[in-house]
Coordinates of C-alpha atoms and ligand atoms in Angstrom, one line a residue:
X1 CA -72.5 -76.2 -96.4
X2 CA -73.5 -72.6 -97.2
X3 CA -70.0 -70.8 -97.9
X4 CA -71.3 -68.4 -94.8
X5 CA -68.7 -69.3 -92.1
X6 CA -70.5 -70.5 -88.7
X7 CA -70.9 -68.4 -86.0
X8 CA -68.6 -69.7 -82.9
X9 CA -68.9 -69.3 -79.2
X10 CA -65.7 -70.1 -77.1
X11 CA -66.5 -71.0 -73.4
X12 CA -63.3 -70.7 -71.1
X13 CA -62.0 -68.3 -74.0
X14 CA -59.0 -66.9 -71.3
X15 CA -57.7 -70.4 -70.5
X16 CA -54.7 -71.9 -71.7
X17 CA -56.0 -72.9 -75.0
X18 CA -58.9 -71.3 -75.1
X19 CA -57.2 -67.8 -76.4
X20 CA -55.7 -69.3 -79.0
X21 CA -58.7 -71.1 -80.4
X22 CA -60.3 -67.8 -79.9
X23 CA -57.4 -65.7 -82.1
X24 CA -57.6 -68.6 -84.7
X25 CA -61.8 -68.1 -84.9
X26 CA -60.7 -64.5 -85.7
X27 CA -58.1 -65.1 -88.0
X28 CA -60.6 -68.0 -90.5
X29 CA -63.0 -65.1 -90.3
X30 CA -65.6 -66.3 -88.4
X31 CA -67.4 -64.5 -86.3
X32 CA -66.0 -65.4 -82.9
X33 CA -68.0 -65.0 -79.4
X34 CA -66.4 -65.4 -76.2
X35 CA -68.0 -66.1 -72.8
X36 CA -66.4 -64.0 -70.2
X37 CA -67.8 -63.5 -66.1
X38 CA -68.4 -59.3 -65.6
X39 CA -66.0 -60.1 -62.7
X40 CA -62.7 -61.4 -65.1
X41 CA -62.7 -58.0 -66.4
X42 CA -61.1 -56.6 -63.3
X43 CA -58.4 -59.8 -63.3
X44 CA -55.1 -57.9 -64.6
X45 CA -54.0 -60.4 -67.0
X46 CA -57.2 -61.7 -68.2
X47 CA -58.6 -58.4 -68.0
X48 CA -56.1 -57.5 -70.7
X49 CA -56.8 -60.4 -72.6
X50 CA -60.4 -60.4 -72.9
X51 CA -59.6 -56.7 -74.0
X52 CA -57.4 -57.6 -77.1
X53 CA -60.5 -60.0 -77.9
X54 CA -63.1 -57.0 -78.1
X55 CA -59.6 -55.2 -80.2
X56 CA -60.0 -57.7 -82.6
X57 CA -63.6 -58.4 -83.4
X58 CA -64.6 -60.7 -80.8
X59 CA -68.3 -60.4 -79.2
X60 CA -68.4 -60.6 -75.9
X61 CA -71.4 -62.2 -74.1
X62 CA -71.6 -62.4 -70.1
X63 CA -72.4 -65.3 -68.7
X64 CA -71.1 -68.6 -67.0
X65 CA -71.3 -71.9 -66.4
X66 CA -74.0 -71.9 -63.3
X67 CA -76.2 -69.4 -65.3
X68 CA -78.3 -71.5 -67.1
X69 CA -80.0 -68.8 -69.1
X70 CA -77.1 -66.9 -70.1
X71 CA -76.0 -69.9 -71.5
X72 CA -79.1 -70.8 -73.4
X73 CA -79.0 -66.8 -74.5
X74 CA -75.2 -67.3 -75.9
X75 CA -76.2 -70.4 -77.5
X76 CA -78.9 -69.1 -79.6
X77 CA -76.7 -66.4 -81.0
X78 CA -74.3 -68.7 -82.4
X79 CA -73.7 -72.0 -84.7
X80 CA -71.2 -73.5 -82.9
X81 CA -69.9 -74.1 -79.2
X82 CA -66.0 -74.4 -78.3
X83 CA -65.9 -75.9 -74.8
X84 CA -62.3 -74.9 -73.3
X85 CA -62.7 -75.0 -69.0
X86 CA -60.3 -76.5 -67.3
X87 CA -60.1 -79.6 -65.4
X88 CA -62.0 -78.4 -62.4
X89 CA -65.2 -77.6 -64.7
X90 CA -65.3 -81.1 -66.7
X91 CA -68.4 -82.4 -65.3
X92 CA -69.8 -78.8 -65.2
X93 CA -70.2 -79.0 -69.0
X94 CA -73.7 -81.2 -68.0
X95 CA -74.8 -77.5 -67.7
X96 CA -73.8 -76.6 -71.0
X97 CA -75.1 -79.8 -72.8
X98 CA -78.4 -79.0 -71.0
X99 CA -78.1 -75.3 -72.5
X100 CA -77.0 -76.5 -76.2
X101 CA -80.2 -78.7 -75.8
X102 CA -82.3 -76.6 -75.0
X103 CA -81.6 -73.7 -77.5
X104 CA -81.8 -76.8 -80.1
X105 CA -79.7 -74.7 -82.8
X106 CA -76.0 -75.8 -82.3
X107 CA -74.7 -78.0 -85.2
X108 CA -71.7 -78.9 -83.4
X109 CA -70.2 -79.1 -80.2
X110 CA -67.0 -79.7 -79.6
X111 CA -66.2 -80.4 -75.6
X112 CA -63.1 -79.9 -73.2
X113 CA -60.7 -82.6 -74.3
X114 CA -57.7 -80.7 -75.9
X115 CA -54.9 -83.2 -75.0
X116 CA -55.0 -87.4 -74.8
X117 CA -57.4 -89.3 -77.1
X118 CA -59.4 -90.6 -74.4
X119 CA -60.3 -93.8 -74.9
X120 CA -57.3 -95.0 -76.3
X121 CA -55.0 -93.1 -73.6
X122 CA -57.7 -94.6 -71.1
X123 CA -55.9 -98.3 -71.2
X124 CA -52.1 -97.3 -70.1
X125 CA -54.0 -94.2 -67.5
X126 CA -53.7 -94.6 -64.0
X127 CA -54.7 -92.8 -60.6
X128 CA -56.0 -89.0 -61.2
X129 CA -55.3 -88.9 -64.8
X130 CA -57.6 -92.2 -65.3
X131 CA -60.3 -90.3 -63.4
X132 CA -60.0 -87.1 -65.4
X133 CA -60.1 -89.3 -68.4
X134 CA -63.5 -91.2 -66.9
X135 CA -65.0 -87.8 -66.4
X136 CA -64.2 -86.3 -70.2
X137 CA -65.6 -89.9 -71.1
X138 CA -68.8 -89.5 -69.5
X139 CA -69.1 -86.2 -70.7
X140 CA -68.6 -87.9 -74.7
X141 CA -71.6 -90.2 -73.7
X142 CA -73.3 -87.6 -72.3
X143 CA -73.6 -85.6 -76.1
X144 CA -73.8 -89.0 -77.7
X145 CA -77.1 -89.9 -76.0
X146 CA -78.7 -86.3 -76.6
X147 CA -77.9 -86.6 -80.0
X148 CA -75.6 -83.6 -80.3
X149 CA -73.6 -83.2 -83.5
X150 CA -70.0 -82.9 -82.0
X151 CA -66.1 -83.1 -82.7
X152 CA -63.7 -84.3 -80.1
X153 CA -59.7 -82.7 -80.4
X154 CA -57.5 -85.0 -79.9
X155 CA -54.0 -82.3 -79.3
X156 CA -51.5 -84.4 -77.6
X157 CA -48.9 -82.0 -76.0
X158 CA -48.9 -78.5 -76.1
X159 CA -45.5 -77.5 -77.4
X160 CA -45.9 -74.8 -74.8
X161 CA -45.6 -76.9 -71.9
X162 CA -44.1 -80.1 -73.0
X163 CA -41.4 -78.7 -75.8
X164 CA -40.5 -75.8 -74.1
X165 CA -39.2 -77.3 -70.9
X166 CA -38.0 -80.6 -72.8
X167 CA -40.5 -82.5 -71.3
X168 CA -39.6 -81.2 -67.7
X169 CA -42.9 -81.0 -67.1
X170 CA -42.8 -78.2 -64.9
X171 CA -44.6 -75.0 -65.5
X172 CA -43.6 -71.3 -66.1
X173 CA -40.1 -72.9 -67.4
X174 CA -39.4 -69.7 -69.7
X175 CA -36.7 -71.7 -71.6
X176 CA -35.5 -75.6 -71.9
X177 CA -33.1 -76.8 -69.6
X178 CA -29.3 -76.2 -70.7
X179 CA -27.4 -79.0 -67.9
X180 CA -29.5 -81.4 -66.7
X181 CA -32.4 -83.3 -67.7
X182 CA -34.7 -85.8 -66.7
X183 CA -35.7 -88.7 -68.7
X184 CA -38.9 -90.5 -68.1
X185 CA -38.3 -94.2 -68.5
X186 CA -35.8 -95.3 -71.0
X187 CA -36.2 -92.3 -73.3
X188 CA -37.8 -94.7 -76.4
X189 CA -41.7 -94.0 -76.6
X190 CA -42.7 -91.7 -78.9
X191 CA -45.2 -88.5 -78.2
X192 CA -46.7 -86.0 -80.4
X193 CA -45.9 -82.1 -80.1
X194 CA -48.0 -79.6 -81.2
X195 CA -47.9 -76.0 -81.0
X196 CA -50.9 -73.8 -79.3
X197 CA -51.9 -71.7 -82.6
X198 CA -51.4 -74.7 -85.2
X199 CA -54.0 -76.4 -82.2
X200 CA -56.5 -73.2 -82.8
X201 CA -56.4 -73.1 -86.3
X202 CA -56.7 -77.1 -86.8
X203 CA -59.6 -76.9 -84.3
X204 CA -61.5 -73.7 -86.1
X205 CA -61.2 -75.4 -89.8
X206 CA -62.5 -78.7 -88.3
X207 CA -66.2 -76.7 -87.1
X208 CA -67.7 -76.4 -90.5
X209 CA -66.3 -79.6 -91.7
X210 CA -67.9 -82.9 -93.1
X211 CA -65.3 -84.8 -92.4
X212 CA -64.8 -84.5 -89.2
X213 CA -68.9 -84.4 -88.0
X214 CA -69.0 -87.0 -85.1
X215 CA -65.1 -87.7 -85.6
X216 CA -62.6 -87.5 -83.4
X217 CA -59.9 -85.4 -85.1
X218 CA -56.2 -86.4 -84.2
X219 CA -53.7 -83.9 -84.8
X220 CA -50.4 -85.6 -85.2
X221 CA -48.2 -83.3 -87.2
X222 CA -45.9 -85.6 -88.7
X223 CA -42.7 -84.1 -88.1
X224 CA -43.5 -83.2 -84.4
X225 CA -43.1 -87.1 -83.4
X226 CA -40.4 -87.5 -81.2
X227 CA -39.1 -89.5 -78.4
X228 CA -38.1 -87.9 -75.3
X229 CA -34.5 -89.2 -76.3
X230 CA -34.9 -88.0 -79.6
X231 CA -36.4 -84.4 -78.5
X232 CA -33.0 -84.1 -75.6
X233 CA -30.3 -84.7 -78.7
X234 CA -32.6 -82.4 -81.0
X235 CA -32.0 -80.2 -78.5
X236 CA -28.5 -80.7 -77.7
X237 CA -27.0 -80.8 -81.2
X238 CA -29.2 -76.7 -81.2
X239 CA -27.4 -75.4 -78.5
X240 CA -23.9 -77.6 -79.4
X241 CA -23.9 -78.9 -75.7
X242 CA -24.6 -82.1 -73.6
X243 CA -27.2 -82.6 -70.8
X244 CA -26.5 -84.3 -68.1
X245 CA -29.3 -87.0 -67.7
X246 CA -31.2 -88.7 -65.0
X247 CA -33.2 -91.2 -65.8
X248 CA -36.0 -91.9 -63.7
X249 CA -38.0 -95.3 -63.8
X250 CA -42.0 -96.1 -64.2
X251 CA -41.4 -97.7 -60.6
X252 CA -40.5 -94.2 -59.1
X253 CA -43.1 -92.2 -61.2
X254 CA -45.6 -94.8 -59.8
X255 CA -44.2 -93.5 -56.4
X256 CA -44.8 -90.2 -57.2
X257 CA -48.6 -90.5 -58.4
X258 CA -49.0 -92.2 -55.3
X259 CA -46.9 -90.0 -52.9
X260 CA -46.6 -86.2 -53.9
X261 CA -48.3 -83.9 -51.8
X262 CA -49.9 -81.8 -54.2
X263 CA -52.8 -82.8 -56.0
X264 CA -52.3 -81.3 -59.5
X265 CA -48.7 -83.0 -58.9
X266 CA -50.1 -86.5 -58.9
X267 CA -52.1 -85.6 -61.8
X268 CA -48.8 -84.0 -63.8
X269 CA -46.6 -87.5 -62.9
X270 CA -49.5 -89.7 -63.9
X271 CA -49.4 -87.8 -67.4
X272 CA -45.8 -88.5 -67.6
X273 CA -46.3 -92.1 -66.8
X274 CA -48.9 -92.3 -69.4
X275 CA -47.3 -90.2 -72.0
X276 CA -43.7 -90.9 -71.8
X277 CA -43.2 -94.2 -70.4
X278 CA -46.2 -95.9 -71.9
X279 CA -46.4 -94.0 -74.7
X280 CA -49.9 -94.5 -76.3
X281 CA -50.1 -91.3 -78.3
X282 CA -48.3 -92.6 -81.3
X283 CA -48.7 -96.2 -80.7
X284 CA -52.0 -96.9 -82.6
X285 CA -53.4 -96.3 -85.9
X286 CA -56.5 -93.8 -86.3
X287 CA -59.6 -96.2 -86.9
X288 CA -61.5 -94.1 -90.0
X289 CA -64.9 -94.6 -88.6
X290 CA -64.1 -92.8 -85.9
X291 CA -61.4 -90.0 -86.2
X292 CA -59.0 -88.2 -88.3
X293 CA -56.0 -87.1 -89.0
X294 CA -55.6 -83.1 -88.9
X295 CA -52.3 -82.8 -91.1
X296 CA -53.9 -85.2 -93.4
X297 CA -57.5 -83.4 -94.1
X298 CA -55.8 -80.1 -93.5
X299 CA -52.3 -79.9 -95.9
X300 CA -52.6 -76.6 -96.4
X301 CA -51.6 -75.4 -92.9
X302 CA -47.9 -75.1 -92.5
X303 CA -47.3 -75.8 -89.0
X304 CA -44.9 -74.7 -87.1
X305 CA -42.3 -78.0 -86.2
X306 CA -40.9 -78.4 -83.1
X307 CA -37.6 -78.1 -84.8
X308 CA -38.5 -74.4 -85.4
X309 CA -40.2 -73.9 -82.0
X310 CA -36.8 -74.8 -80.6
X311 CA -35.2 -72.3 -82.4
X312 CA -36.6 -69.4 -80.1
X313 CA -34.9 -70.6 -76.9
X314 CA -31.5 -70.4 -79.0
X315 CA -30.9 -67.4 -78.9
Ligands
NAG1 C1 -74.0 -87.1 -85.0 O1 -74.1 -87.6 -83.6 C2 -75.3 -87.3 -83.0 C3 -75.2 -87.8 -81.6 O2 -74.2 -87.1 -80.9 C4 -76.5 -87.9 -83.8 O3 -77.7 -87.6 -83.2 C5 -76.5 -87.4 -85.2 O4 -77.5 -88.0 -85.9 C6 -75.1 -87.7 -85.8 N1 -75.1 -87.1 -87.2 C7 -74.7 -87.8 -88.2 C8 -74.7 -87.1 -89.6 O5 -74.2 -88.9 -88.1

């Protein structure tokens, strides 16, 4: 490896992790591209966004996912291709595989996953998150078979979403709960937090790495293991007070997936079922010919624990 750092392209770079992969690409020092639409520059919060990129060094390159030759053009400038769109654009990425192809340059590509280890979370899924799961799947095969160098993330929860509202599992909760809670299952299986930037910066070392060419790279932090039980009286013993809890059982979470009215709702209880009732993320071992552990090839990061996450919410 030349000690030139690669060239990176983020695609979906105003998403929910895709600025922070960005700001870490910045912060290694490698030159960091970001593919924005002309029209997200008028959108007020990722207008102001995709501003503090171009503050900070990042190129900008217009384009999108349905233009195949601003993606070919975006390609070519670059060593490396970040795939961050959301759900709704998984299967898009064909697009993008067609374009990495085609400008026959990228050394490694490293798709839309960002959350369960796929084909291990793939066993305990159900309902939307099983299909969302047999779409990113597809979309592994996909690079496979055109013989695209790649690394798949494997980030558990964000700490943004799942720490923050004490695995409420509700969005825009600004702090955790400080009465009630609920508790999916029995409390007992164990799930792996990690916080957005330590996700960027695990994700940006892993691009010009050996190690983790045609890996899977897990990042399970080792202190940020916690059950939701575990997490609550982390919590509680922080602010010196008791929840009140309701515990709600895999039999009514199965009612929910089935019964809520709103799609991404399904989607969010099927999550829960997976994560915290079935609990796969921390319930088998890393097979070496296949992935690796971030905390382990990467000591030097200091990541930020969910101990000290908590401690913001205080106050
Ligand atoms: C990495 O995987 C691609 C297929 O995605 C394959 O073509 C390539 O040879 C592999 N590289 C190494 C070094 O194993």
């Amino acid at each position: 490896m030349a000690d030139q750092k690669s060239k990176i392209l983020v695609i979906g770079a105003t998403g929910a992790i895709g600025k922070f992969i960005v700001k870490a690409g910045v912060r290694e020092g490698h030159p960091t591209f970001a593919l924005v639409r002309e029209s997200t520059l008028s959108d007020p919060i990722k207008g102001k966004l995709i501003e503090d990129f171009r503050n900070s060094g990042v190129v900008l390159l217009y384009g999108d996912l349905n233009d195949h030759e601003s993606l070919v053009k975006a390609a070519k400038q670059v060593d490396v291709v970040i795939s961050t769109v959301g759900i709704s654009q998984i299967a898009d990425q064909v697009k993008l595989i067609a374009a990495i192809k085609e400008a026959g340059n990228i050394k490694r590509f490293l798709p839309s996953e960002f959350g369960s280890d796929l084909e291990y979370g793939l066993n305990d899924a159900v309902g939307p998150a099983k299909a969302t799961f047999e779409e990113k799947i597809q979309i592994r095969r996909l690079i496979e078979a055109q013989g695209i160098p790649y690394t798949y993330v494997a980030s558990y929860c964000f700490a943004g979403f799942h720490v923050s509202s004490l695995a409420q599992i509700q969005p825009g909760l600004p702090s955790p709960p400080r009465d009630k809670v609920f508790v999916w299952g029995d409390g007992t299986s164990k799930v792996i937090f990690c916080v957005e930037e330590d996700i960027g910066t695990y994700t940006i070392k892993a691009v010009d790495d050996p190690r983790t060419l045609n890996k899977t790279l897990c990042l399970r932090p080792p202190n940020n293991i916690y059950s939701m039980n575990e997490l609550v009286a982390l919590w509680e013993k922080k602010i010196g007070k008791t929840l009140e809890k309701t515990y709600v059982t895999e039999e009514e979470i199965l009612k929910n997936i089935q019964e809520d009215s709103i799609p991404m709702n399904k989607f969010i209880w099927a999550l829960v079922l997976l994560i915290y009732v079935k609990g796969y993320q921390a319930n088998y071992k890393i097979d070496p010919s296949s992935g690796v552990e971030a905390s382990q090839v990467y000591p030097d990061v200091k990541y930020t624990t969910v101990e000290e996450y908590l401690d913001q919410f205080v106050l």
